[in-house]
């Protein structure tokens, strides 16, 4: 699914109107029917409805929805805010239709003073104040109305966007002046802010309603952000031939685990093996020998000369992929070994966890990273990596995109909707995963999966995209059987075979 900017959303509406062709008022009616059906799916006609409509086309949608609900025997009260005595053409048309229908219980057009209605726990508020076109924080009377709605016990459904929330950048928005919806009914496509964790508190549940906007425009318009789906990845799968052997299925090297942190090495190694690599070698300190031999008997062990930490880089010409960082610790000796390993490695590299933290502690080394490198930070690791704490998820995502372009590498920013920032400036959001995966070791599993896919011969972009999708899908399949509270990282590995089967079927 493509993610359009606010400007492109406006262009999509206009293109549909011009090329379908369809009148703008009829397109609004089409959207209102979809919105009304969605509301009626959730609330019966015994629910009193209060509609707050703004002066623009979002308000026009809300007025049309109010009329349709009233015609379906809902008790509807409507408040149209026209404080500048200027309604959009379609909003004015829907005002006339609403008044002419004479079905709503109460209609008030506010031009100056506003006496707010009582909002009870039984009330449903339809928020149609402002949609995707807003580009600055709400203030004045509208900000006061938003606060009144948010402080009430009523349920809130927002049309297209919670009023006050911008489509992309909310870094400098006034957060208390954004409607907190229980349900957001967005039209045709998700917006970028809907993929960011710090905006979820305003969205509630999110449904995307297809209002049949131009498929030609959607297909042909270039975007910088998209959400990957299962159908995008199935054509990318590399199928295992009948006459292959382990030597032709890729050899991955994993450098992981200090003494006391062998679990990270175990999880990354097991995930790498489960991702199809023909052979996996693990380089780890001597004291991890016993537990690694028992926990991952399928792996080849390569012991560091030191007892408790990674101390020196190793030859890498025989490997098809390298994953480095999980559980390594952050000693200065290990840091020097890390940058030495990165310098001498010719195959694709994934850096995670302590590998990222060591790079963050040696910022000058960032200039020595090879093109195509993959880094998989969670938000705090990323902030350390760039040396600045971001004030919003949009700001962090922008910096990740800039870093990927600067390094000509891949930054996989882990979150509920993980985002892969590519060297060409494009961003791909993942659509799988759940909060049960917020558990220690989950990131080590992702590192292992990507390393395994790289070893199998997938290019960096495909390995990252397929890897984060499989990682999340395995977590989703595990949660169905085990629940979110009990999920551990090993469960994700155990469900990887089912995740692969799901894509292969």
Tab-separated table of C-alpha atoms in Angstrom:
chain	number	residue	atom	x	y	z
A	1	UNK	CA	0.000	0.000	0.000
A	2	UNK	CA	1.342	3.395	-0.973
A	3	UNK	CA	1.418	6.218	1.559
A	4	UNK	CA	0.530	9.527	-0.083
A	5	UNK	CA	1.416	12.946	1.251
A	6	UNK	CA	-1.343	15.423	2.128
A	7	UNK	CA	-0.721	17.164	-1.201
A	8	UNK	CA	-0.988	13.879	-3.118
A	9	UNK	CA	-4.230	13.006	-1.308
A	10	UNK	CA	-5.701	16.274	-2.581
A	11	UNK	CA	-4.414	15.502	-6.082
A	12	UNK	CA	-5.938	12.008	-5.902
A	13	UNK	CA	-9.363	13.460	-5.122
A	14	UNK	CA	-9.103	15.943	-7.980
A	15	UNK	CA	-7.803	13.330	-10.421
A	16	UNK	CA	-10.721	11.030	-9.563
A	17	UNK	CA	-13.223	13.863	-10.040
A	18	UNK	CA	-11.708	14.751	-13.424
A	19	UNK	CA	-11.043	11.308	-14.861
A	20	UNK	CA	-13.822	9.063	-13.543
A	21	UNK	CA	-15.532	11.495	-14.087
A	22	UNK	CA	-17.603	12.252	-10.997
A	23	UNK	CA	-18.839	15.461	-9.406
A	24	UNK	CA	-17.067	16.382	-6.195
A	25	UNK	CA	-20.372	16.426	-4.296
A	26	UNK	CA	-21.112	12.895	-5.549
A	27	UNK	CA	-17.654	11.710	-4.504
A	28	UNK	CA	-18.364	13.163	-1.055
A	29	UNK	CA	-21.664	11.281	-1.001
A	30	UNK	CA	-19.803	8.070	-1.860
A	31	UNK	CA	-17.371	8.634	0.999
A	32	UNK	CA	-20.209	9.463	3.390
A	33	UNK	CA	-22.006	6.205	2.552
A	34	UNK	CA	-18.868	4.213	3.387
A	35	UNK	CA	-18.399	6.179	6.618
A	36	UNK	CA	-22.031	5.732	7.615
A	37	UNK	CA	-21.927	1.983	7.020
A	38	UNK	CA	-18.806	1.714	9.163
A	39	UNK	CA	-20.414	3.689	12.001
A	40	UNK	CA	-23.598	1.609	11.806
A	41	UNK	CA	-21.470	-1.545	12.032
A	42	UNK	CA	-20.249	-0.362	15.436
A	43	UNK	CA	-23.185	1.503	17.017
A	44	UNK	CA	-26.944	0.841	16.928
A	45	UNK	CA	-29.661	3.435	16.379
A	46	UNK	CA	-30.148	3.558	20.151
A	47	UNK	CA	-26.885	5.511	20.386
A	48	UNK	CA	-27.342	9.311	20.526
A	49	UNK	CA	-25.000	10.939	18.007
A	50	UNK	CA	-23.427	14.398	18.196
A	51	UNK	CA	-21.747	15.566	14.990
A	52	UNK	CA	-19.138	18.350	15.069
A	53	UNK	CA	-18.569	19.602	11.511
A	54	UNK	CA	-15.901	22.045	10.358
A	55	UNK	CA	-16.224	24.510	7.475
A	56	UNK	CA	-14.239	22.480	4.918
A	57	UNK	CA	-14.766	19.229	3.063
A	58	UNK	CA	-14.205	17.158	6.204
A	59	UNK	CA	-17.177	19.020	7.623
A	60	UNK	CA	-19.070	18.275	4.408
A	61	UNK	CA	-18.404	14.567	4.925
A	62	UNK	CA	-19.659	14.884	8.506
A	63	UNK	CA	-22.867	16.653	7.468
A	64	UNK	CA	-23.602	13.976	4.875
A	65	UNK	CA	-22.976	11.273	7.469
A	66	UNK	CA	-25.312	13.065	9.895
A	67	UNK	CA	-28.066	13.114	7.268
A	68	UNK	CA	-27.640	9.433	6.451
A	69	UNK	CA	-27.617	8.384	10.114
A	70	UNK	CA	-30.757	10.428	10.747
A	71	UNK	CA	-32.446	8.795	7.751
A	72	UNK	CA	-31.586	5.452	9.379
A	73	UNK	CA	-33.454	6.535	12.542
A	74	UNK	CA	-30.465	7.599	14.642
A	75	UNK	CA	-30.993	10.532	17.011
A	76	UNK	CA	-28.503	13.060	15.594
A	77	UNK	CA	-27.527	16.527	16.786
A	78	UNK	CA	-25.334	18.590	14.472
A	79	UNK	CA	-23.058	21.543	15.210
A	80	UNK	CA	-21.582	23.235	12.136
A	81	UNK	CA	-18.727	25.645	12.876
A	82	UNK	CA	-18.772	28.559	10.419
A	83	UNK	CA	-17.010	31.240	12.434
A	84	UNK	CA	-15.575	33.002	9.363
A	85	UNK	CA	-18.850	32.749	7.435
A	86	UNK	CA	-17.118	30.741	4.724
A	87	UNK	CA	-17.959	27.125	3.955
A	88	UNK	CA	-16.418	25.054	1.195
A	89	UNK	CA	-18.748	24.574	-1.770
A	90	UNK	CA	-19.497	20.929	-0.965
A	91	UNK	CA	-19.863	21.616	2.751
A	92	UNK	CA	-22.442	24.321	1.948
A	93	UNK	CA	-24.282	21.925	-0.381
A	94	UNK	CA	-24.458	19.266	2.307
A	95	UNK	CA	-25.686	21.841	4.813
A	96	UNK	CA	-28.599	22.574	2.470
A	97	UNK	CA	-29.331	18.862	2.013
A	98	UNK	CA	-29.273	18.314	5.755
A	99	UNK	CA	-31.600	21.203	6.531
A	100	UNK	CA	-33.938	20.244	3.690
A	101	UNK	CA	-34.164	16.605	4.846
A	102	UNK	CA	-35.445	17.731	8.277
A	103	UNK	CA	-34.424	14.418	9.825
A	104	UNK	CA	-31.822	15.462	12.397
A	105	UNK	CA	-32.991	16.146	15.955
A	106	UNK	CA	-31.009	19.360	16.300
A	107	UNK	CA	-28.974	21.552	13.963
A	108	UNK	CA	-26.938	24.595	15.028
A	109	UNK	CA	-24.620	26.671	12.879
A	110	UNK	CA	-22.056	28.403	15.086
A	111	UNK	CA	-20.824	31.763	13.865
A	112	UNK	CA	-19.864	33.355	17.169
A	113	UNK	CA	-20.738	31.826	20.538
A	114	UNK	CA	-20.938	28.116	21.230
A	115	UNK	CA	-22.826	26.473	24.057
A	116	UNK	CA	-21.475	22.892	24.026
A	117	UNK	CA	-23.885	20.003	24.368
A	118	UNK	CA	-23.659	17.504	27.193
A	119	UNK	CA	-21.582	14.482	26.165
A	120	UNK	CA	-22.472	11.388	28.184
A	121	UNK	CA	-20.903	7.921	28.223
A	122	UNK	CA	-23.723	6.815	25.900
A	123	UNK	CA	-23.000	9.568	23.343
A	124	UNK	CA	-21.166	8.979	20.091
A	125	UNK	CA	-19.241	12.015	18.852
A	126	UNK	CA	-18.568	12.188	15.119
A	127	UNK	CA	-15.449	14.321	14.680
A	128	UNK	CA	-15.626	16.042	11.302
A	129	UNK	CA	-13.873	19.278	12.192
A	130	UNK	CA	-10.657	18.987	10.155
A	131	UNK	CA	-9.247	16.225	7.962
A	132	UNK	CA	-6.034	15.606	6.071
A	133	UNK	CA	-5.577	19.187	4.873
A	134	UNK	CA	-4.600	20.726	8.207
A	135	UNK	CA	-1.018	22.064	8.308
A	136	UNK	CA	-0.750	23.895	11.648
A	137	UNK	CA	-1.780	23.218	15.261
A	138	UNK	CA	-5.344	23.990	16.288
A	139	UNK	CA	-5.796	27.055	18.451
A	140	UNK	CA	-8.490	29.291	19.910
A	141	UNK	CA	-12.039	28.004	19.998
A	142	UNK	CA	-11.293	24.833	18.043
A	143	UNK	CA	-8.552	23.911	20.516
A	144	UNK	CA	-11.036	24.454	23.359
A	145	UNK	CA	-13.605	22.252	21.613
A	146	UNK	CA	-11.042	19.470	21.159
A	147	UNK	CA	-10.191	19.608	24.851
A	148	UNK	CA	-13.900	19.479	25.709
A	149	UNK	CA	-14.343	16.375	23.531
A	150	UNK	CA	-11.264	14.671	24.983
A	151	UNK	CA	-12.338	15.360	28.578
A	152	UNK	CA	-15.815	13.941	27.988
A	153	UNK	CA	-16.766	10.283	28.577
A	154	UNK	CA	-18.254	10.005	25.066
A	155	UNK	CA	-16.969	7.636	22.390
A	156	UNK	CA	-15.393	9.415	19.420
A	157	UNK	CA	-15.169	8.400	15.775
A	158	UNK	CA	-12.987	10.619	13.586
A	159	UNK	CA	-13.522	11.064	9.858
A	160	UNK	CA	-10.311	10.492	7.880
A	161	UNK	CA	-7.999	11.988	10.566
A	162	UNK	CA	-8.488	12.893	14.232
A	163	UNK	CA	-8.907	16.664	14.067
A	164	UNK	CA	-5.646	18.433	14.799
A	165	UNK	CA	-3.442	15.520	13.720
A	166	UNK	CA	-1.379	16.263	10.615
A	167	UNK	CA	-0.726	13.682	7.922
A	168	UNK	CA	3.055	13.710	8.251
A	169	UNK	CA	5.004	15.863	10.676
A	170	UNK	CA	3.558	16.424	14.150
A	171	UNK	CA	6.882	17.257	15.798
A	172	UNK	CA	5.793	20.771	16.726
A	173	UNK	CA	2.091	20.076	17.033
A	174	UNK	CA	0.244	20.969	20.244
A	175	UNK	CA	-0.585	17.491	21.440
A	176	UNK	CA	-3.392	18.435	23.841
A	177	UNK	CA	-5.200	20.080	20.905
A	178	UNK	CA	-5.614	16.830	18.944
A	179	UNK	CA	-8.790	14.756	19.163
A	180	UNK	CA	-8.288	11.376	20.815
A	181	UNK	CA	-10.517	9.093	18.791
A	182	UNK	CA	-11.746	5.657	19.759
A	183	UNK	CA	-12.109	4.811	16.063
A	184	UNK	CA	-10.587	6.527	13.038
A	185	UNK	CA	-12.184	5.882	9.656
A	186	UNK	CA	-9.570	6.965	7.144
A	187	UNK	CA	-10.359	7.207	3.448
A	188	UNK	CA	-8.651	5.053	0.808
A	189	UNK	CA	-5.036	5.082	2.123
A	190	UNK	CA	-3.230	5.240	5.445
A	191	UNK	CA	-1.347	8.445	6.147
A	192	UNK	CA	2.285	8.569	7.290
A	193	UNK	CA	1.500	9.719	10.835
A	194	UNK	CA	-0.694	6.630	11.236
A	195	UNK	CA	2.452	4.483	11.061
A	196	UNK	CA	4.237	6.332	13.883
A	197	UNK	CA	4.031	5.119	17.468
A	198	UNK	CA	3.689	8.523	19.107
A	199	UNK	CA	0.555	9.219	17.023
A	200	UNK	CA	-1.289	6.019	17.934
A	201	UNK	CA	-2.809	7.564	21.063
A	202	UNK	CA	-5.008	9.761	18.842
A	203	UNK	CA	-6.172	7.119	16.372
A	204	UNK	CA	-7.783	4.460	18.536
A	205	UNK	CA	-8.735	1.600	16.258
A	206	UNK	CA	-8.044	2.348	12.612
A	207	UNK	CA	-10.096	1.264	9.621
A	208	UNK	CA	-9.281	2.096	6.017
A	209	UNK	CA	-12.384	2.605	3.871
A	210	UNK	CA	-12.206	2.052	0.114
A	211	UNK	CA	-14.140	4.862	-1.584
A	212	UNK	CA	-12.987	3.864	-5.068
A	213	UNK	CA	-10.610	6.713	-5.765
A	214	UNK	CA	-8.745	6.504	-9.075
A	215	UNK	CA	-6.783	3.249	-9.339
A	216	UNK	CA	-4.778	4.763	-12.204
A	217	UNK	CA	-3.512	7.604	-10.030
A	218	UNK	CA	-2.771	5.208	-7.176
A	219	UNK	CA	-0.868	2.856	-9.491
A	220	UNK	CA	1.102	5.462	-11.406
A	221	UNK	CA	2.009	8.010	-8.729
A	222	UNK	CA	5.456	7.687	-7.215
A	223	UNK	CA	5.708	7.788	-3.423
A	224	UNK	CA	8.634	7.724	-1.004
A	225	UNK	CA	6.847	5.635	1.650
A	226	UNK	CA	4.838	2.444	1.386
A	227	UNK	CA	3.523	-0.372	3.565
A	228	UNK	CA	4.651	-3.814	2.448
A	229	UNK	CA	2.102	-6.598	2.268
A	230	UNK	CA	2.289	-10.332	1.801
A	231	UNK	CA	1.570	-10.139	-1.925
A	232	UNK	CA	4.606	-7.878	-2.361
A	233	UNK	CA	6.957	-10.510	-0.959
A	234	UNK	CA	5.716	-13.788	-2.413
A	235	UNK	CA	7.324	-13.137	-5.849
A	236	UNK	CA	10.671	-12.498	-4.109
A	237	UNK	CA	10.918	-15.951	-2.498
A	238	UNK	CA	13.892	-18.091	-3.532
A	239	UNK	CA	12.767	-21.691	-3.711
A	240	UNK	CA	15.091	-24.510	-2.678
A	241	UNK	CA	15.989	-26.780	-5.574
A	242	UNK	CA	15.790	-30.545	-5.273
A	243	UNK	CA	19.509	-31.143	-5.808
A	244	UNK	CA	21.091	-28.484	-3.611
A	245	UNK	CA	23.395	-29.231	-0.672
A	246	UNK	CA	24.497	-27.249	2.363
A	247	UNK	CA	27.435	-25.801	0.482
A	248	UNK	CA	25.161	-24.163	-2.073
A	249	UNK	CA	22.670	-22.795	0.440
A	250	UNK	CA	24.895	-20.129	1.936
A	251	UNK	CA	27.304	-19.862	4.863
A	252	UNK	CA	26.645	-17.214	7.518
A	253	UNK	CA	29.075	-15.981	10.174
A	254	UNK	CA	27.610	-14.689	13.436
A	255	UNK	CA	29.851	-12.837	15.874
A	256	UNK	CA	27.878	-12.572	19.071
A	257	UNK	CA	27.812	-13.163	22.813
A	258	UNK	CA	30.132	-12.144	25.610
A	259	UNK	CA	30.422	-14.206	28.784
A	260	UNK	CA	27.013	-14.059	30.472
A	261	UNK	CA	25.315	-13.032	27.226
A	262	UNK	CA	25.493	-16.275	25.295
A	263	UNK	CA	21.696	-16.216	24.957
A	264	UNK	CA	21.940	-13.478	22.334
A	265	UNK	CA	24.317	-15.629	20.283
A	266	UNK	CA	22.041	-18.653	20.641
A	267	UNK	CA	18.928	-16.789	19.515
A	268	UNK	CA	20.610	-15.153	16.512
A	269	UNK	CA	22.174	-18.471	15.465
A	270	UNK	CA	18.984	-20.493	15.765
A	271	UNK	CA	17.055	-17.853	13.828
A	272	UNK	CA	19.707	-17.825	11.107
A	273	UNK	CA	19.493	-21.597	10.744
A	274	UNK	CA	15.683	-21.481	10.662
A	275	UNK	CA	15.892	-18.921	7.848
A	276	UNK	CA	17.423	-21.410	5.453
A	277	UNK	CA	21.178	-20.874	5.641
A	278	UNK	CA	22.988	-24.083	4.697
A	279	UNK	CA	25.696	-23.541	7.296
A	280	UNK	CA	26.167	-21.154	10.233
A	281	UNK	CA	29.436	-20.501	12.031
A	282	UNK	CA	29.348	-18.718	15.391
A	283	UNK	CA	32.351	-16.813	16.681
A	284	UNK	CA	32.044	-16.374	20.453
A	285	UNK	CA	34.283	-16.285	23.586
A	286	UNK	CA	35.720	-19.533	24.915
A	287	UNK	CA	33.528	-19.694	27.995
A	288	UNK	CA	30.431	-19.931	25.827
A	289	UNK	CA	31.617	-23.202	24.285
A	290	UNK	CA	29.631	-25.613	26.436
A	291	UNK	CA	26.287	-23.872	26.310
A	292	UNK	CA	26.518	-23.129	22.591
A	293	UNK	CA	27.402	-26.721	21.782
A	294	UNK	CA	24.330	-27.945	23.632
A	295	UNK	CA	21.897	-25.191	22.644
A	296	UNK	CA	22.714	-25.071	18.916
A	297	UNK	CA	24.304	-28.378	17.893
A	298	UNK	CA	23.692	-27.576	14.212
A	299	UNK	CA	26.096	-24.622	14.277
A	300	UNK	CA	29.856	-24.670	13.741
A	301	UNK	CA	31.654	-23.104	16.721
A	302	UNK	CA	34.633	-20.823	16.302
A	303	UNK	CA	36.063	-19.790	19.643
A	304	UNK	CA	37.658	-16.421	20.297
A	305	UNK	CA	41.132	-16.516	21.888
A	306	UNK	CA	39.734	-14.615	24.878
A	307	UNK	CA	37.650	-16.283	27.558
A	308	UNK	CA	34.916	-13.672	28.017
A	309	UNK	CA	34.752	-11.192	25.110
A	310	UNK	CA	35.222	-10.715	21.372
A	311	UNK	CA	38.838	-9.625	20.992
A	312	UNK	CA	39.937	-9.699	17.362
A	313	UNK	CA	38.532	-9.773	13.847
A	314	UNK	CA	38.508	-13.013	11.887
A	315	UNK	CA	38.896	-14.031	8.253
A	316	UNK	CA	35.593	-13.707	6.416
A	317	UNK	CA	36.241	-14.602	2.790
A	318	UNK	CA	34.494	-17.978	3.134
A	319	UNK	CA	31.200	-16.483	4.285
A	320	UNK	CA	28.186	-15.172	2.395
A	321	UNK	CA	26.875	-12.948	5.203
A	322	UNK	CA	27.990	-11.553	8.556
A	323	UNK	CA	25.852	-10.618	11.557
A	324	UNK	CA	27.697	-8.885	14.369
A	325	UNK	CA	26.704	-7.298	17.656
A	326	UNK	CA	24.159	-9.262	19.730
A	327	UNK	CA	25.405	-9.643	23.300
A	328	UNK	CA	28.975	-8.544	22.489
A	329	UNK	CA	29.277	-6.086	25.359
A	330	UNK	CA	30.933	-2.703	24.906
A	331	UNK	CA	34.531	-3.110	26.013
A	332	UNK	CA	37.082	-1.017	24.149
A	333	UNK	CA	38.873	-4.156	22.943
A	334	UNK	CA	35.620	-5.456	21.458
A	335	UNK	CA	34.946	-2.086	19.839
A	336	UNK	CA	38.332	-2.121	18.090
A	337	UNK	CA	37.706	-5.699	16.984
A	338	UNK	CA	34.280	-4.680	15.664
A	339	UNK	CA	35.534	-1.927	13.373
A	340	UNK	CA	38.406	-4.166	12.272
A	341	UNK	CA	35.903	-6.886	11.356
A	342	UNK	CA	33.719	-4.470	9.408
A	343	UNK	CA	36.741	-3.140	7.483
A	344	UNK	CA	37.955	-6.579	6.395
A	345	UNK	CA	34.569	-8.150	5.569
A	346	UNK	CA	33.545	-8.261	1.915
A	347	UNK	CA	30.160	-9.984	2.244
A	348	UNK	CA	26.908	-8.235	3.322
A	349	UNK	CA	26.932	-7.152	6.991
A	350	UNK	CA	24.180	-6.783	9.593
A	351	UNK	CA	25.084	-4.760	12.706
A	352	UNK	CA	22.797	-4.870	15.740
A	353	UNK	CA	22.616	-4.291	19.496
A	354	UNK	CA	26.034	-3.782	21.111
A	355	UNK	CA	27.582	-3.435	17.666
A	356	UNK	CA	25.464	-0.318	17.192
A	357	UNK	CA	26.261	0.957	20.675
A	358	UNK	CA	29.993	0.615	20.046
A	359	UNK	CA	29.664	2.556	16.795
A	360	UNK	CA	27.706	5.209	18.701
A	361	UNK	CA	30.621	5.497	21.130
A	362	UNK	CA	33.031	6.013	18.220
A	363	UNK	CA	31.213	8.398	15.880
A	364	UNK	CA	34.231	8.847	13.602
A	365	UNK	CA	33.988	5.178	12.619
A	366	UNK	CA	30.635	5.805	10.931
A	367	UNK	CA	32.532	7.190	7.939
A	368	UNK	CA	34.301	3.828	7.521
A	369	UNK	CA	31.151	1.738	7.111
A	370	UNK	CA	30.875	0.064	3.696
A	371	UNK	CA	28.015	0.810	1.279
A	372	UNK	CA	25.156	-1.638	1.666
A	373	UNK	CA	25.644	-2.135	5.399
A	374	UNK	CA	22.493	-3.019	7.347
A	375	UNK	CA	21.861	-1.598	10.805
A	376	UNK	CA	18.847	-2.598	12.901
A	377	UNK	CA	18.454	-0.152	15.800
A	378	UNK	CA	15.484	0.291	18.112
A	379	UNK	CA	14.629	3.971	18.776
A	380	UNK	CA	17.032	4.523	21.684
A	381	UNK	CA	19.884	2.774	19.870
A	382	UNK	CA	19.253	4.978	16.858
A	383	UNK	CA	19.291	8.154	18.952
A	384	UNK	CA	22.644	7.080	20.403
A	385	UNK	CA	23.908	6.275	16.920
A	386	UNK	CA	23.232	9.796	15.625
A	387	UNK	CA	24.077	11.479	18.934
A	388	UNK	CA	20.738	13.322	19.265
A	389	UNK	CA	17.506	12.365	21.007
A	390	UNK	CA	14.627	12.913	18.596
A	391	UNK	CA	11.596	14.781	19.888
A	392	UNK	CA	9.141	12.843	17.710
A	393	UNK	CA	8.953	9.618	15.747
A	394	UNK	CA	8.675	11.628	12.523
A	395	UNK	CA	11.923	13.443	13.320
A	396	UNK	CA	13.644	10.119	14.084
A	397	UNK	CA	12.349	8.583	10.862
A	398	UNK	CA	13.604	11.592	8.890
A	399	UNK	CA	17.059	11.238	10.444
A	400	UNK	CA	17.076	7.507	9.690
A	401	UNK	CA	16.243	8.231	6.053
A	402	UNK	CA	19.035	10.813	5.908
A	403	UNK	CA	21.537	8.418	7.503
A	404	UNK	CA	20.647	5.651	5.048
A	405	UNK	CA	21.190	8.024	2.148
A	406	UNK	CA	24.453	9.341	3.619
A	407	UNK	CA	25.902	5.882	4.289
A	408	UNK	CA	24.298	4.331	1.194
A	409	UNK	CA	23.168	1.624	3.579
A	410	UNK	CA	19.993	0.255	5.118
A	411	UNK	CA	18.585	1.461	8.445
A	412	UNK	CA	15.888	-0.849	9.782
A	413	UNK	CA	14.282	1.213	12.530
A	414	UNK	CA	12.529	-1.272	14.827
A	415	UNK	CA	9.132	-0.305	16.231
A	416	UNK	CA	5.545	-1.550	16.151
A	417	UNK	CA	5.593	-0.682	12.445
A	418	UNK	CA	9.274	-1.229	11.708
A	419	UNK	CA	10.563	1.031	8.941
A	420	UNK	CA	13.299	0.136	6.465
A	421	UNK	CA	15.085	3.260	5.201
A	422	UNK	CA	16.866	2.546	1.919
A	423	UNK	CA	19.872	4.235	0.289
A	424	UNK	CA	17.639	5.838	-2.353
A	425	UNK	CA	15.526	7.635	0.264
A	426	UNK	CA	12.542	5.296	0.080
A	427	UNK	CA	10.950	3.911	3.246
A	428	UNK	CA	9.127	0.595	3.593
A	429	UNK	CA	6.947	-0.020	6.639
A	430	UNK	CA	6.278	-3.517	7.903
A	431	UNK	CA	2.702	-4.691	8.436
A	432	UNK	CA	3.249	-7.709	10.720
A	433	UNK	CA	4.109	-8.015	14.406
A	434	UNK	CA	2.478	-7.347	17.747
A	435	UNK	CA	3.204	-6.073	21.258
A	436	UNK	CA	3.889	-9.589	22.536
A	437	UNK	CA	7.196	-9.348	20.684
A	438	UNK	CA	8.327	-6.568	23.017
A	439	UNK	CA	10.520	-9.032	24.861
A	440	UNK	CA	14.257	-9.519	25.370
A	441	UNK	CA	15.959	-11.300	22.494
A	442	UNK	CA	13.372	-10.460	19.828
A	443	UNK	CA	15.862	-8.170	18.075
A	444	UNK	CA	18.556	-10.867	18.122
A	445	UNK	CA	16.102	-13.135	16.313
A	446	UNK	CA	15.537	-10.504	13.608
A	447	UNK	CA	19.299	-10.141	13.134
A	448	UNK	CA	19.645	-13.878	12.663
A	449	UNK	CA	16.780	-14.028	10.179
A	450	UNK	CA	18.251	-11.274	8.011
A	451	UNK	CA	21.708	-12.894	8.130
A	452	UNK	CA	20.216	-16.215	7.066
A	453	UNK	CA	18.399	-14.633	4.139
A	454	UNK	CA	21.540	-12.791	3.049
A	455	UNK	CA	23.465	-16.061	3.141
A	456	UNK	CA	20.767	-17.649	0.994
A	457	UNK	CA	21.484	-15.045	-1.685
A	458	UNK	CA	18.817	-12.406	-1.151
A	459	UNK	CA	20.010	-8.846	-1.757
A	460	UNK	CA	20.098	-6.448	1.190
A	461	UNK	CA	16.774	-4.731	0.482
A	462	UNK	CA	14.887	-7.988	-0.002
A	463	UNK	CA	16.543	-9.660	3.000
A	464	UNK	CA	15.501	-6.754	5.226
A	465	UNK	CA	11.961	-6.532	3.897
A	466	UNK	CA	11.344	-10.269	3.922
A	467	UNK	CA	13.169	-10.630	7.232
A	468	UNK	CA	11.102	-8.095	9.132
A	469	UNK	CA	7.893	-9.465	7.606
A	470	UNK	CA	8.712	-13.081	8.559
A	471	UNK	CA	9.841	-11.975	12.010
A	472	UNK	CA	6.521	-10.220	12.633
A	473	UNK	CA	4.464	-12.965	11.015
A	474	UNK	CA	6.095	-15.631	13.177
A	475	UNK	CA	5.277	-13.481	16.200
A	476	UNK	CA	1.666	-13.118	15.062
A	477	UNK	CA	1.307	-16.877	14.562
A	478	UNK	CA	2.857	-17.537	17.969
A	479	UNK	CA	0.507	-15.090	19.686
A	480	UNK	CA	-2.530	-16.912	18.298
A	481	UNK	CA	-1.498	-20.017	20.221
A	482	UNK	CA	0.369	-18.574	23.196
A	483	UNK	CA	-1.016	-15.086	23.828
A	484	UNK	CA	0.893	-11.815	24.058
A	485	UNK	CA	1.830	-11.982	27.724
A	486	UNK	CA	3.663	-15.296	27.482
A	487	UNK	CA	5.551	-14.808	24.237
A	488	UNK	CA	9.352	-15.110	24.403
A	489	UNK	CA	11.969	-14.714	21.699
A	490	UNK	CA	12.423	-18.472	21.250
A	491	UNK	CA	8.738	-18.734	20.328
A	492	UNK	CA	9.337	-16.459	17.340
A	493	UNK	CA	12.056	-18.828	16.120
A	494	UNK	CA	9.846	-21.856	16.705
A	495	UNK	CA	7.089	-20.358	14.553
A	496	UNK	CA	9.376	-19.305	11.707
A	497	UNK	CA	8.697	-22.563	9.787
A	498	UNK	CA	4.975	-21.790	9.836
A	499	UNK	CA	5.682	-18.244	8.672
A	500	UNK	CA	7.672	-19.544	5.689
A	501	UNK	CA	4.940	-22.056	4.888
A	502	UNK	CA	2.343	-19.281	4.942
A	503	UNK	CA	4.265	-17.360	2.254
A	504	UNK	CA	4.977	-20.466	0.195
A	505	UNK	CA	1.376	-21.723	0.103
